[in-house]
């Protein structure tokens, strides 16, 4: 959720492919929220996650996750498994609300990558 990272961040969006952690850490440094998911989650859940994209939220597939879903911001991490339950959208909304744009490098709201 922090540390060495690439010089360029990623564009916000929904990615069903893996992006380098070092790229996304740069996004976190700019106050973005990174939602990552294991490739094995159901397609319906992927579509639910897609709804969170926008502003400072990026969603990517990440095979190295040790849980189904991970929510990351600068120095903050929340991880959970679905366990045959519906996606806890309130948990995600609350994480975004608490940690979006709370990072060392402030970027104006209209400068999304």
Short mmCIF file of C-alpha atoms in Angstrom, two decimals:
data_model
loop_
_atom_site.label_atom_id
_atom_site.label_comp_id
_atom_site.label_asym_id
_atom_site.label_seq_id
_atom_site.Cartn_x
_atom_site.Cartn_y
_atom_site.Cartn_z
CA UNK A 1 0.00 0.00 0.00
CA UNK A 2 3.06 2.26 -0.13
CA UNK A 3 6.73 2.19 -1.03
CA UNK A 4 8.77 2.15 -4.20
CA UNK A 5 6.70 2.58 -7.35
CA UNK A 6 6.91 3.37 -11.05
CA UNK A 7 7.11 6.98 -12.21
CA UNK A 8 3.76 6.75 -14.02
CA UNK A 9 0.43 5.69 -12.51
CA UNK A 10 -2.30 3.79 -14.32
CA UNK A 11 -5.43 5.30 -15.81
CA UNK A 12 -8.49 4.70 -13.66
CA UNK A 13 -10.84 2.07 -15.02
CA UNK A 14 -11.77 -1.59 -14.79
CA UNK A 15 -9.11 -4.12 -15.82
CA UNK A 16 -9.69 -7.85 -16.16
CA UNK A 17 -5.94 -8.18 -16.45
CA UNK A 18 -3.17 -7.79 -13.94
CA UNK A 19 -1.31 -4.48 -13.74
CA UNK A 20 2.05 -4.11 -11.97
CA UNK A 21 1.70 -3.40 -8.26
CA UNK A 22 4.41 -0.75 -8.63
CA UNK A 23 2.22 1.18 -11.07
CA UNK A 24 -0.83 1.03 -8.82
CA UNK A 25 1.13 2.09 -5.75
CA UNK A 26 1.71 5.36 -7.61
CA UNK A 27 -2.08 5.67 -7.95
CA UNK A 28 -2.38 5.13 -4.19
CA UNK A 29 0.16 7.89 -3.59
CA UNK A 30 -2.22 10.21 -5.47
CA UNK A 31 -5.15 9.31 -3.22
CA UNK A 32 -6.71 6.64 -5.40
CA UNK A 33 -8.47 3.53 -4.15
CA UNK A 34 -7.39 0.24 -5.70
CA UNK A 35 -9.89 -2.59 -5.63
CA UNK A 36 -8.28 -5.86 -6.68
CA UNK A 37 -9.94 -9.22 -7.15
CA UNK A 38 -8.91 -12.82 -7.68
CA UNK A 39 -9.65 -14.03 -11.23
CA UNK A 40 -11.82 -16.83 -9.81
CA UNK A 41 -14.59 -14.61 -8.40
CA UNK A 42 -17.98 -14.90 -10.15
CA UNK A 43 -18.64 -12.68 -13.18
CA UNK A 44 -21.63 -11.12 -11.38
CA UNK A 45 -19.28 -9.85 -8.66
CA UNK A 46 -16.90 -8.45 -11.27
CA UNK A 47 -19.81 -6.49 -12.73
CA UNK A 48 -20.70 -5.18 -9.27
CA UNK A 49 -17.09 -4.06 -8.76
CA UNK A 50 -17.15 -2.30 -12.13
CA UNK A 51 -19.77 0.11 -10.71
CA UNK A 52 -17.17 1.56 -8.32
CA UNK A 53 -14.88 2.77 -11.12
CA UNK A 54 -14.70 6.51 -11.51
CA UNK A 55 -13.18 9.44 -9.76
CA UNK A 56 -10.20 8.02 -7.94
CA UNK A 57 -11.12 4.31 -8.05
CA UNK A 58 -9.37 1.68 -10.13
CA UNK A 59 -10.38 -2.00 -10.22
CA UNK A 60 -8.03 -4.73 -11.41
CA UNK A 61 -7.68 -8.47 -11.44
CA UNK A 62 -4.79 -9.63 -9.22
CA UNK A 63 -4.01 -13.37 -9.05
CA UNK A 64 -1.62 -12.85 -6.10
CA UNK A 65 -4.42 -11.71 -3.76
CA UNK A 66 -4.68 -14.00 -0.75
CA UNK A 67 -8.40 -13.17 -0.48
CA UNK A 68 -11.14 -12.71 -3.07
CA UNK A 69 -11.24 -8.92 -2.74
CA UNK A 70 -8.67 -6.39 -1.48
CA UNK A 71 -9.31 -2.69 -0.96
CA UNK A 72 -6.17 -0.55 -0.87
CA UNK A 73 -5.38 3.09 -0.30
CA UNK A 74 -2.14 4.75 0.78
CA UNK A 75 -1.01 2.68 3.84
CA UNK A 76 -4.49 1.13 4.34
CA UNK A 77 -5.69 -2.34 3.37
CA UNK A 78 -8.95 -4.24 3.85
CA UNK A 79 -9.23 -7.81 2.55
CA UNK A 80 -12.09 -10.29 2.54
CA UNK A 81 -13.46 -13.46 0.97
CA UNK A 82 -16.93 -13.74 -0.50
CA UNK A 83 -17.65 -17.14 1.10
CA UNK A 84 -20.76 -17.74 -1.06
CA UNK A 85 -22.24 -14.46 0.21
CA UNK A 86 -23.20 -11.38 -1.80
CA UNK A 87 -20.60 -8.67 -2.26
CA UNK A 88 -20.60 -6.29 0.71
CA UNK A 89 -20.98 -3.05 -1.27
CA UNK A 90 -21.38 -0.97 1.90
CA UNK A 91 -17.97 -2.11 3.10
CA UNK A 92 -16.44 -0.93 -0.17
CA UNK A 93 -18.32 2.39 -0.15
CA UNK A 94 -17.21 3.05 3.43
CA UNK A 95 -13.56 2.30 2.58
CA UNK A 96 -13.69 4.69 -0.37
CA UNK A 97 -15.36 7.38 1.71
CA UNK A 98 -12.77 7.09 4.51
CA UNK A 99 -9.59 6.91 2.44
CA UNK A 100 -10.09 8.44 -1.02
CA UNK A 101 -7.73 11.39 -1.57
CA UNK A 102 -5.92 10.75 1.72
CA UNK A 103 -2.36 10.39 0.48
CA UNK A 104 0.90 12.35 0.38
CA UNK A 105 0.52 13.70 -3.17
CA UNK A 106 -2.65 15.74 -3.60
CA UNK A 107 -3.99 15.72 -7.13
CA UNK A 108 -6.86 17.99 -8.21
CA UNK A 109 -10.16 16.11 -8.68
CA UNK A 110 -10.21 16.74 -12.43
CA UNK A 111 -6.74 15.17 -12.91
CA UNK A 112 -7.58 11.47 -13.03
CA UNK A 113 -5.23 9.15 -14.81
#
